[in-house]
Short mmCIF file of N, CA and C in Angstrom, two decimals:
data_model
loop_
_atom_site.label_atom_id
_atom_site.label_comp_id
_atom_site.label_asym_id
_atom_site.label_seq_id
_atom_site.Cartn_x
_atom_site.Cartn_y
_atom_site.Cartn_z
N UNK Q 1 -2.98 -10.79 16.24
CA UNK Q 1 -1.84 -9.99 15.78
C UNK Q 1 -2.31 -8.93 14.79
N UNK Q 2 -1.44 -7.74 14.79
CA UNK Q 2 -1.98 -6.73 13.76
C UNK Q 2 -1.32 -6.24 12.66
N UNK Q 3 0.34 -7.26 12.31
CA UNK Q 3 1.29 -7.34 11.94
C UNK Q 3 0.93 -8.18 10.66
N UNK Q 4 1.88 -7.88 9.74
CA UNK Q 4 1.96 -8.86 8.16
C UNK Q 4 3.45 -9.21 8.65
N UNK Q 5 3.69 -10.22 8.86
CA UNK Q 5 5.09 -10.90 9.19
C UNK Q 5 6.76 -10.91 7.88
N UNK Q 6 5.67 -10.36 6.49
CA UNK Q 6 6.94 -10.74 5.51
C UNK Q 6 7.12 -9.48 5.65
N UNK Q 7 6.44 -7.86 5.70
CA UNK Q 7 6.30 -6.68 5.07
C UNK Q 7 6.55 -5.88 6.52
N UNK Q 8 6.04 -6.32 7.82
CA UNK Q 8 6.03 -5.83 9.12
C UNK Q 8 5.06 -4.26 8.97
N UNK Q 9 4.15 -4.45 7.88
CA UNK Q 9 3.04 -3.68 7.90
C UNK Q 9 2.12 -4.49 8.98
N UNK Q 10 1.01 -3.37 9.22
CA UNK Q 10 -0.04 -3.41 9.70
C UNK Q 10 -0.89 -4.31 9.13
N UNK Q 11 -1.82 -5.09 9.35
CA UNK Q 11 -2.94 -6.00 8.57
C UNK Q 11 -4.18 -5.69 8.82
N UNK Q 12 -5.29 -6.43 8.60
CA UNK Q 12 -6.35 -5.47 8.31
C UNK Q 12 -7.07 -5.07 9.60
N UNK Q 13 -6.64 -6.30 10.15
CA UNK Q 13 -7.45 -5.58 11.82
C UNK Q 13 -6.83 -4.35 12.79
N UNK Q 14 -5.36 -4.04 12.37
CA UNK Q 14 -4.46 -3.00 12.45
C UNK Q 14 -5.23 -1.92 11.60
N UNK Q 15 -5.47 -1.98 10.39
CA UNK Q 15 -5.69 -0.84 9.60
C UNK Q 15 -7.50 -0.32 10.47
N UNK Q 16 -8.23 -1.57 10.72
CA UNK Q 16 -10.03 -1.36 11.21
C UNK Q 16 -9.24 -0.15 12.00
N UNK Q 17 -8.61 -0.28 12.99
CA UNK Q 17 -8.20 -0.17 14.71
C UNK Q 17 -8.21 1.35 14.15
N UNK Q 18 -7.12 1.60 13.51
CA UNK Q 18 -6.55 3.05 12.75
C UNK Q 18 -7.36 4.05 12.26
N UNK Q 19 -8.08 3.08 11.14
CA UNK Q 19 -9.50 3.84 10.90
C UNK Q 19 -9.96 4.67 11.73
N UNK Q 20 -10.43 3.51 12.28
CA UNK Q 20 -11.75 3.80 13.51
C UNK Q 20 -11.33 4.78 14.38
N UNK Q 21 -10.12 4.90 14.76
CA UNK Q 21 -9.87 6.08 15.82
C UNK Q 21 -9.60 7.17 15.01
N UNK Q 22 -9.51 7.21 13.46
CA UNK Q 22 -8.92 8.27 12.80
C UNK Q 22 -10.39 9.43 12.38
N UNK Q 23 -11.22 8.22 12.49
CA UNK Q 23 -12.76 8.70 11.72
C UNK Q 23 -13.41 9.52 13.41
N UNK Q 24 -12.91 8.57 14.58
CA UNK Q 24 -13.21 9.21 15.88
C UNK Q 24 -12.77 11.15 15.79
N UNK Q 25 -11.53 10.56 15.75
CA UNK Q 25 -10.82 12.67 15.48
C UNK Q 25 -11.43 13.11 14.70
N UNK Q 26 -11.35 13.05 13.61
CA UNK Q 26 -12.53 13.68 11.91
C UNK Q 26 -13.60 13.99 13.06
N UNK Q 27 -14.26 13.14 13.84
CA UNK Q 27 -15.54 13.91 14.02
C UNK Q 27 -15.45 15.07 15.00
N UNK Q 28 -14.05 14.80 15.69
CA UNK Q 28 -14.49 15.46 16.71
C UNK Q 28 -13.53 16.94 16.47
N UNK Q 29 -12.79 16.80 15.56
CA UNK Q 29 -12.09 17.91 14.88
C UNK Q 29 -12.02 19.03 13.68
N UNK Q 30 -13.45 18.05 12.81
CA UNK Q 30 -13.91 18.41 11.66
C UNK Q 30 -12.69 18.13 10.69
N UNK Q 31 -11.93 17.10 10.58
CA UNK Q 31 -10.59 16.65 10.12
C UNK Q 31 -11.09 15.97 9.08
N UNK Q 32 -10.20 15.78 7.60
CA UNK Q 32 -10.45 15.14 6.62
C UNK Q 32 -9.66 14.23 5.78
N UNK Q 33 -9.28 13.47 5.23
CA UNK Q 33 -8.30 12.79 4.72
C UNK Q 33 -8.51 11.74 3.34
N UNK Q 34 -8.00 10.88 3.45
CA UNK Q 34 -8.22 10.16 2.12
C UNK Q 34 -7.29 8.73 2.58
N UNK Q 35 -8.35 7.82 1.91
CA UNK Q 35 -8.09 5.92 2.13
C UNK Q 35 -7.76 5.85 0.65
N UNK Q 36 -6.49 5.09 0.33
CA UNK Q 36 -6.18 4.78 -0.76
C UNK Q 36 -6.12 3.00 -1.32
N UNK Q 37 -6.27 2.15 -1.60
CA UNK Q 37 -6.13 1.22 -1.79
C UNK Q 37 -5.58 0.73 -2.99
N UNK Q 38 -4.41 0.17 -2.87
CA UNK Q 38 -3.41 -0.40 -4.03
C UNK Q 38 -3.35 -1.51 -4.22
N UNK Q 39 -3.06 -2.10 -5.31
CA UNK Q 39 -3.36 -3.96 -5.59
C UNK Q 39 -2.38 -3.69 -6.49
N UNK Q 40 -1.00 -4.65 -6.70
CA UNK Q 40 0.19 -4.73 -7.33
C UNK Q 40 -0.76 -5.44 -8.83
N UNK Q 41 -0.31 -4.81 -9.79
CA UNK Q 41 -1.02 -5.40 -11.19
C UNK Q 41 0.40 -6.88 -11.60
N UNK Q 42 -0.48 -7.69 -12.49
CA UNK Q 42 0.18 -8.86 -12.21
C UNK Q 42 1.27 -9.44 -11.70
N UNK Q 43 0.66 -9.56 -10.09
CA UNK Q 43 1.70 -9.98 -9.11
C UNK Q 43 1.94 -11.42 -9.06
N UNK Q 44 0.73 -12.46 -9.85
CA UNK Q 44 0.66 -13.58 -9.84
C UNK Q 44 1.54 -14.22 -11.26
N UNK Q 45 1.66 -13.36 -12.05
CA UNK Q 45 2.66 -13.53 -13.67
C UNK Q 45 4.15 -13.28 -12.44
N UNK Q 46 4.21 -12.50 -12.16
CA UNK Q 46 5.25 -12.79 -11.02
C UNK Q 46 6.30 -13.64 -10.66
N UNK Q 47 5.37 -14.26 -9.82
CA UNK Q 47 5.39 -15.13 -8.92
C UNK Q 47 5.68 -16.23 -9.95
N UNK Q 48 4.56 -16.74 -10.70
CA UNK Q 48 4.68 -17.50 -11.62
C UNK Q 48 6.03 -17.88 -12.32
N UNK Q 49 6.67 -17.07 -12.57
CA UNK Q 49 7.44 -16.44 -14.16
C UNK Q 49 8.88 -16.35 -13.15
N UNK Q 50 9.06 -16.29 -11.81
CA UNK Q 50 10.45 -15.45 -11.35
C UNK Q 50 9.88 -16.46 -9.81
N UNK Q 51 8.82 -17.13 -9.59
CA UNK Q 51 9.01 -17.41 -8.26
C UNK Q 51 8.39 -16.74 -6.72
N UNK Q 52 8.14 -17.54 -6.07
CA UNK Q 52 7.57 -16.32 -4.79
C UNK Q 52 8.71 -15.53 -4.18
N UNK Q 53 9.88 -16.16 -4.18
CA UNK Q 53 10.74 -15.24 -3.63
C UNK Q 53 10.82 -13.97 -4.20
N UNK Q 54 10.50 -13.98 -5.52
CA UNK Q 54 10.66 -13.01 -6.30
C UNK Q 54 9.35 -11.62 -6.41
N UNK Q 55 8.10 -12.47 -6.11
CA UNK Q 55 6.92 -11.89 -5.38
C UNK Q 55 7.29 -11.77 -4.31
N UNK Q 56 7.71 -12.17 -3.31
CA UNK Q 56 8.00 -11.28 -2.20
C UNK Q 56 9.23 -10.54 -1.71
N UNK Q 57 9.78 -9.88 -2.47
CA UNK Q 57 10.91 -8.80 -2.82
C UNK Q 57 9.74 -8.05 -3.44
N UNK Q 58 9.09 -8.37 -4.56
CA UNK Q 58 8.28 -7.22 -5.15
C UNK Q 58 7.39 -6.94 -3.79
N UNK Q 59 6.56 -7.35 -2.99
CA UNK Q 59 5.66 -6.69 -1.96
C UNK Q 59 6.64 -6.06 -1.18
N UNK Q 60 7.80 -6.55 -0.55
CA UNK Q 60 8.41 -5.79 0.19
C UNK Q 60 8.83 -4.25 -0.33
N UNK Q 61 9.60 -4.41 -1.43
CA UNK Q 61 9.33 -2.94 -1.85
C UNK Q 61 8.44 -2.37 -2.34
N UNK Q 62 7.40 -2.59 -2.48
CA UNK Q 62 6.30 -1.97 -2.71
C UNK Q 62 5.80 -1.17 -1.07
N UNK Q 63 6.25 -2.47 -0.67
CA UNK Q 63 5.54 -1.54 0.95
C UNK Q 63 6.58 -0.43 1.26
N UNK Q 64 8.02 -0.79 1.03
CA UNK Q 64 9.06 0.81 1.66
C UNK Q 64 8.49 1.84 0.88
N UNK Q 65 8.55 1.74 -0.35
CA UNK Q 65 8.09 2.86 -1.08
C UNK Q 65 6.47 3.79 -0.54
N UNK Q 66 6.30 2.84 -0.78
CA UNK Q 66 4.76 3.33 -0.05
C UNK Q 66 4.57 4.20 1.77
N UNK Q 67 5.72 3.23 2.39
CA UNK Q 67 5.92 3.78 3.44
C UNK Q 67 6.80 5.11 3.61
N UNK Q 68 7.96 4.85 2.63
CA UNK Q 68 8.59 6.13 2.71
C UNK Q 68 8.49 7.39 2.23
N UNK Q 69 6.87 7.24 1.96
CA UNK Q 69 6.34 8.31 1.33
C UNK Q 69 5.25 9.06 2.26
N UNK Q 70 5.53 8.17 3.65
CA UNK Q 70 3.90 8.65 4.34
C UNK Q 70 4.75 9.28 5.43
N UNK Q 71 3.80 10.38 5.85
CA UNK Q 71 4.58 11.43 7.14
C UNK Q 71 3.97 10.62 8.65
N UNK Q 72 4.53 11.18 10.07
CA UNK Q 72 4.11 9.95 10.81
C UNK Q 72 2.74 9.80 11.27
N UNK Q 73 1.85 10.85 10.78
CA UNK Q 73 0.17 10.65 10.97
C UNK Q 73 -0.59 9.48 9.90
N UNK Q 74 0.15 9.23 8.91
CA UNK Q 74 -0.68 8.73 8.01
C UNK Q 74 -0.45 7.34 8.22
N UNK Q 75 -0.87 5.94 7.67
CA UNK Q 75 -0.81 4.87 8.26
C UNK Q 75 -1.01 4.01 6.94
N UNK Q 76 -0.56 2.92 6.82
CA UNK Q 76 -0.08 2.07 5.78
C UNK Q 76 -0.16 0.40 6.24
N UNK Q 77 -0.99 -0.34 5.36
CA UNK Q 77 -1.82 -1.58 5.81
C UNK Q 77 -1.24 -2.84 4.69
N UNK Q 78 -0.91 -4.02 4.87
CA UNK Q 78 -0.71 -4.96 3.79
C UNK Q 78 -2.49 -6.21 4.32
N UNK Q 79 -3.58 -5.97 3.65
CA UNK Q 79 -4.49 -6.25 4.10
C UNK Q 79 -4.91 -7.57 3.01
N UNK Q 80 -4.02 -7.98 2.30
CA UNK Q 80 -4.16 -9.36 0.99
C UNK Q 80 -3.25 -9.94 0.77
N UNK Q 81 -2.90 -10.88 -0.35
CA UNK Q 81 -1.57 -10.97 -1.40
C UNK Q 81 -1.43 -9.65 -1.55
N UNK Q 82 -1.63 -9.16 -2.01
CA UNK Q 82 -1.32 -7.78 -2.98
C UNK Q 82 -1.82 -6.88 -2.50
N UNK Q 83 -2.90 -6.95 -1.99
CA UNK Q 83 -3.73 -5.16 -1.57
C UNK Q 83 -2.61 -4.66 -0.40
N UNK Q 84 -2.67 -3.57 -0.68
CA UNK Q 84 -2.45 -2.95 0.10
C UNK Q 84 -3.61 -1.43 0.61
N UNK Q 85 -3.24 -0.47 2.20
CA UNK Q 85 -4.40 0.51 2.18
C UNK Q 85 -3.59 1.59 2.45
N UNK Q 86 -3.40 2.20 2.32
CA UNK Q 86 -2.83 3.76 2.78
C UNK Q 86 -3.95 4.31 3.41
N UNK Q 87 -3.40 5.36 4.41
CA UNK Q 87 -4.21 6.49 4.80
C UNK Q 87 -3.79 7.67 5.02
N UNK Q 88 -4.03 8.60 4.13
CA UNK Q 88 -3.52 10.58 4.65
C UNK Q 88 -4.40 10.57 5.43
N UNK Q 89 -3.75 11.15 6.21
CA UNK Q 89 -4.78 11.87 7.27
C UNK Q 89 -4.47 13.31 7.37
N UNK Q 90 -5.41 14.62 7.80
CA UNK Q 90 -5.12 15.82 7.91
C UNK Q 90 -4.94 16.18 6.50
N UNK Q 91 -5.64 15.87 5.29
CA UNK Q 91 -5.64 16.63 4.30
C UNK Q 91 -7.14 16.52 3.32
N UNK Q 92 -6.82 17.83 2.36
CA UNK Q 92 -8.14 17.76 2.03
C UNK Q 92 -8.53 16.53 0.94
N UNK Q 93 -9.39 16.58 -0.13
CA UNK Q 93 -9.62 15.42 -0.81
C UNK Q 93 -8.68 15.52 -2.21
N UNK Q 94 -8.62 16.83 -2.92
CA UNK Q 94 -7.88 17.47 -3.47
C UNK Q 94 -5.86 16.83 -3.22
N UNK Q 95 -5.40 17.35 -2.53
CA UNK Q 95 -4.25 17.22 -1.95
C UNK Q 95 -3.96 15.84 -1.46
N UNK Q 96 -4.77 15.07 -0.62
CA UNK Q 96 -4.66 13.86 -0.63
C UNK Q 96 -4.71 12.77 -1.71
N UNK Q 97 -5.37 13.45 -2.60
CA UNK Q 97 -5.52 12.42 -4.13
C UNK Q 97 -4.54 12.74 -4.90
N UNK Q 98 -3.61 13.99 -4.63
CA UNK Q 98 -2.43 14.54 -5.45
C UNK Q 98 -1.47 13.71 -5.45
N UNK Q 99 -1.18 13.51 -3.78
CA UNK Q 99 -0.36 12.46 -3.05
C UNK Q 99 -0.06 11.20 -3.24
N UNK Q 100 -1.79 10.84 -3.46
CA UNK Q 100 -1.96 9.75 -3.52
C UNK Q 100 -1.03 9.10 -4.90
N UNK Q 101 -1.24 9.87 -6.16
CA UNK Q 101 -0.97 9.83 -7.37
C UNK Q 101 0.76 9.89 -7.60
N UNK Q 102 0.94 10.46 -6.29
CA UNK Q 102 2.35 10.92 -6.75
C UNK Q 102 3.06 9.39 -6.06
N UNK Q 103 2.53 8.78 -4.81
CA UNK Q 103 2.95 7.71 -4.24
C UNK Q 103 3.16 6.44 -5.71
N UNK Q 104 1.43 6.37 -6.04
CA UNK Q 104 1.48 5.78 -7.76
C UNK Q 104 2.50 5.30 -7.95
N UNK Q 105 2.78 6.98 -8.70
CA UNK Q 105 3.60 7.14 -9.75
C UNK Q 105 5.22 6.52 -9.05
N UNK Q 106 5.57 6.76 -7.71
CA UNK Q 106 6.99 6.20 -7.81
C UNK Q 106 7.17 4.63 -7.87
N UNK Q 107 5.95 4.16 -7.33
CA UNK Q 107 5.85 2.67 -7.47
C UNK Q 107 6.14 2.07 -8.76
N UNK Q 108 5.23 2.69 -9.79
CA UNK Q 108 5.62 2.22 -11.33
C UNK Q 108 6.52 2.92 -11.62
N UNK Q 109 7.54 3.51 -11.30
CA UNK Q 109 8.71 3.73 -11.75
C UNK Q 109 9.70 2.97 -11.01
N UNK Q 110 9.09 2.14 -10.27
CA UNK Q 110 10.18 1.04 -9.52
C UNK Q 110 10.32 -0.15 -10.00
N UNK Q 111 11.63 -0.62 -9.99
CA UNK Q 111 11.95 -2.20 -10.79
C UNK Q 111 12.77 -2.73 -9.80
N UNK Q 112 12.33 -3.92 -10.10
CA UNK Q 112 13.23 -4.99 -9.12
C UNK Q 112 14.20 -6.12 -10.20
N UNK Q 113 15.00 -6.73 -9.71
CA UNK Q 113 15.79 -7.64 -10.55
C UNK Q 113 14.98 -9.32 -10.07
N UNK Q 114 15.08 -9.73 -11.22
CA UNK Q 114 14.39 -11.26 -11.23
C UNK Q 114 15.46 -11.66 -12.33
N UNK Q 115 15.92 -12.65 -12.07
CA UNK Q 115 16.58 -13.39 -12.64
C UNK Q 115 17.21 -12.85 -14.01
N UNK Q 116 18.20 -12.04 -13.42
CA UNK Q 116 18.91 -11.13 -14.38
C UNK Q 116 17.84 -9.88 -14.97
N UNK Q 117 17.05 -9.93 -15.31
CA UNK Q 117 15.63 -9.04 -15.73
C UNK Q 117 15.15 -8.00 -15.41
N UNK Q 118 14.90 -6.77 -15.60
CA UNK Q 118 14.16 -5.62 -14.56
C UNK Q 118 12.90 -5.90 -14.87
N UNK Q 119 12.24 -5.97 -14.08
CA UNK Q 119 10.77 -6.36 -13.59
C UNK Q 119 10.33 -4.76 -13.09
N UNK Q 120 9.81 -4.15 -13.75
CA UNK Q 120 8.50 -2.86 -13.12
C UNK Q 120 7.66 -3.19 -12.64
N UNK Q 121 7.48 -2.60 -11.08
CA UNK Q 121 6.30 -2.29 -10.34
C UNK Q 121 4.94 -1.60 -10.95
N UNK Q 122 3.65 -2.39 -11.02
CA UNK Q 122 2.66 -1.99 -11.15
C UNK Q 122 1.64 -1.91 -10.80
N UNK Q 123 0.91 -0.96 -10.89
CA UNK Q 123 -0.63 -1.24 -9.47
C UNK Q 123 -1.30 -0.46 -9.80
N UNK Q 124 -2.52 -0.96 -9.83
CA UNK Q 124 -4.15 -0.03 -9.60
C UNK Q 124 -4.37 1.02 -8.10
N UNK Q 125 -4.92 1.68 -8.36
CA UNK Q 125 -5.17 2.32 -6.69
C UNK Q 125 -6.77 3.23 -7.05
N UNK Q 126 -7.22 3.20 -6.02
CA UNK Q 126 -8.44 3.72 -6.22
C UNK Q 126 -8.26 4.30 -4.34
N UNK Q 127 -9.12 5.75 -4.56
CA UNK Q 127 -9.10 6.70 -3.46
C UNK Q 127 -10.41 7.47 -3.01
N UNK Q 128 -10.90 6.99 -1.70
CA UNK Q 128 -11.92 7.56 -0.88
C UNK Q 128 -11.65 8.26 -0.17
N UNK Q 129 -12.22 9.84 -0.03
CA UNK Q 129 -11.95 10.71 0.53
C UNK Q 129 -13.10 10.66 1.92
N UNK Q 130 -12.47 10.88 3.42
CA UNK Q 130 -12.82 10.99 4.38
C UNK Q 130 -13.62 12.17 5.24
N UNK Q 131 -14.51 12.08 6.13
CA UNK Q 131 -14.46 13.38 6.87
C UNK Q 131 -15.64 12.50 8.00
N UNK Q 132 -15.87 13.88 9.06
CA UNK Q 132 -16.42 13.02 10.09
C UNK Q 132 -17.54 11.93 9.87
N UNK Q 133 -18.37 12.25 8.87
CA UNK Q 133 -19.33 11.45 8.55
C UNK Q 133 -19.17 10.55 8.07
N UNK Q 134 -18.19 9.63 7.70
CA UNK Q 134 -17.59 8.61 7.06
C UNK Q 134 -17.43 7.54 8.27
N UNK Q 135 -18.05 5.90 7.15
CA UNK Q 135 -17.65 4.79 8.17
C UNK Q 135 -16.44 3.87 7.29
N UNK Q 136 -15.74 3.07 8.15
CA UNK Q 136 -15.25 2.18 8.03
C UNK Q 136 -15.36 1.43 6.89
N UNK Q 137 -16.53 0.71 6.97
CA UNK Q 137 -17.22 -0.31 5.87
C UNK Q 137 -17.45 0.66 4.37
N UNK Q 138 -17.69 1.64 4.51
CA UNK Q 138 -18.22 2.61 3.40
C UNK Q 138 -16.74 2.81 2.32
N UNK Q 139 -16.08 3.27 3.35
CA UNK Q 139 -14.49 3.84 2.47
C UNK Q 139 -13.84 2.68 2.04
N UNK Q 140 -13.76 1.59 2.60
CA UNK Q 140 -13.03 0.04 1.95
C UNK Q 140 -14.10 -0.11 0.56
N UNK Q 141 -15.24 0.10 0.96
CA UNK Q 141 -15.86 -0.26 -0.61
C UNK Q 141 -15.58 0.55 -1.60
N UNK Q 142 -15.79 2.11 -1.15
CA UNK Q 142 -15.18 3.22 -2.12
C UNK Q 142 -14.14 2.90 -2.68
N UNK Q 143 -12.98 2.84 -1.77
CA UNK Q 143 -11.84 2.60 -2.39
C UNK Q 143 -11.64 1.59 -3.34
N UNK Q 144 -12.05 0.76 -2.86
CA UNK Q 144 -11.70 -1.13 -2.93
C UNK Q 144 -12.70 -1.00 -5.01
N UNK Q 145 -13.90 -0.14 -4.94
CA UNK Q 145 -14.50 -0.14 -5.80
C UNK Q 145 -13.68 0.63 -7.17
N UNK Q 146 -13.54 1.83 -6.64
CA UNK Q 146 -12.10 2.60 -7.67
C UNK Q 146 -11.34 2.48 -8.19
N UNK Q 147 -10.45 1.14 -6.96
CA UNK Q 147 -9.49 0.34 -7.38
C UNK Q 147 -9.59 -0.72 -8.84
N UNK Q 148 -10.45 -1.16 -8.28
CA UNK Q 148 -11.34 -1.81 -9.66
C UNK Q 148 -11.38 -1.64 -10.86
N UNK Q 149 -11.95 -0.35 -10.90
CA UNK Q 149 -12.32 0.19 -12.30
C UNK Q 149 -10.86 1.08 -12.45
N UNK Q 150 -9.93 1.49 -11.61
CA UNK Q 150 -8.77 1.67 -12.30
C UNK Q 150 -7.85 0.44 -12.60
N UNK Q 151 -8.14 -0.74 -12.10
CA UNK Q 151 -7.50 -2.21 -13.05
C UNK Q 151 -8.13 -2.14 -14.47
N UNK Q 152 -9.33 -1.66 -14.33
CA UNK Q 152 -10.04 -2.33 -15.54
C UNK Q 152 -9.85 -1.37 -16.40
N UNK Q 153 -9.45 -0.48 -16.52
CA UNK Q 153 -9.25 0.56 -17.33
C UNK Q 153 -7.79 0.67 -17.56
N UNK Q 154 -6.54 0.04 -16.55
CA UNK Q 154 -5.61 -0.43 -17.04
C UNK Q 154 -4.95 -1.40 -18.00
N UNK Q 155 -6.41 -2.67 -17.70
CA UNK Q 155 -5.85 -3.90 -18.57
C UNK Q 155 -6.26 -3.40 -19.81
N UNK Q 156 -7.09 -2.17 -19.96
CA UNK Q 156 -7.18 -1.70 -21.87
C UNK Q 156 -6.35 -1.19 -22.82
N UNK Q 157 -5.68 -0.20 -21.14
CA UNK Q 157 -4.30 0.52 -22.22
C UNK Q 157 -3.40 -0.69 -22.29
N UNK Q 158 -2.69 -0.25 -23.38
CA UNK Q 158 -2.06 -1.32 -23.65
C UNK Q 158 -0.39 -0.22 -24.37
N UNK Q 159 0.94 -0.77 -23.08
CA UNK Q 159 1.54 -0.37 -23.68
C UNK Q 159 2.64 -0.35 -24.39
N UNK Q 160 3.27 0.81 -25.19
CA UNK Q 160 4.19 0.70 -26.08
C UNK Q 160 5.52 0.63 -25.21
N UNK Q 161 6.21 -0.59 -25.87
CA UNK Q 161 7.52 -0.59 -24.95
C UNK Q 161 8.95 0.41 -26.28
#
């Protein structure tokens, strides 16, 4: 199956499939784009604190948002608990990282209700930019690596409510 059954995203062997034919065009079009990878920041305080039902209302909207932000070339993956992958396709690295930022940004401006409570959406994302010469395995690490060091540079700020 290539389906996430709670989110009715794509999963990761859906997202390989996507890739792979997306990196096929790039070569043969000179086409460029950008892999984004998002991980919900403490999704497990969550869960914990409000319940899985309550974690999974937060992934579900995390994925509309995410989805209702992508035009119908670009493609959108639930590939973990929490990770998620985006893909622009047809843009440059510039413009696709603009995007990318702006997708971000509506996520953490999204709240869900938990037990009377507004709960804000939060997430790391880290972004590898594409073109024909690009593999598969290469851009999940890029990304997946970015992602990283934008958690880790999140859990420092620390903020003022």
């Amino acid at each position: 199956s290539t389906t996430d059954e709670l989110t009715g995203l794509h999963n990761r062997r859906g997202l390989q499939d996507f890739i792979t034919r997306t990196l096929a065009m790039a070569r043969r079009h000179g086409e460029e784009g950008i892999v984004a990878f998002l991980d919900l920041n403490d999704f497990k305080e969550i869960n914990d604190r409000f319940g899985h039902d309550t974690g999974d209302i937060a992934l579900q909207k995390f994925s509309e948002i995410i989805q209702g932000n992508l035009r119908g070339s670009d493609f959108v993956a639930r590939i973990g608990g929490d990770e998620f992958v985006f893909v622009l396709t047809r843009t440059n690295a510039e413009n696709g990282r603009t995007r990318a930022l702006a997708i971000l940004d509506e996520v953490c401006a999204t709240s869900i209700q938990a037990r009377g409570q507004e709960v804000f959406l939060k997430a790391s994302m880290g972004v590898a930019p594409y073109n024909g010469e690009s593999s598969f395995g290469e851009l999940m690490r890029t990304a997946d690596l970015a992602m990283y060091e934008d958690k880790k540079a999140n859990k420092k700020v620390t903020h003022a409510h």
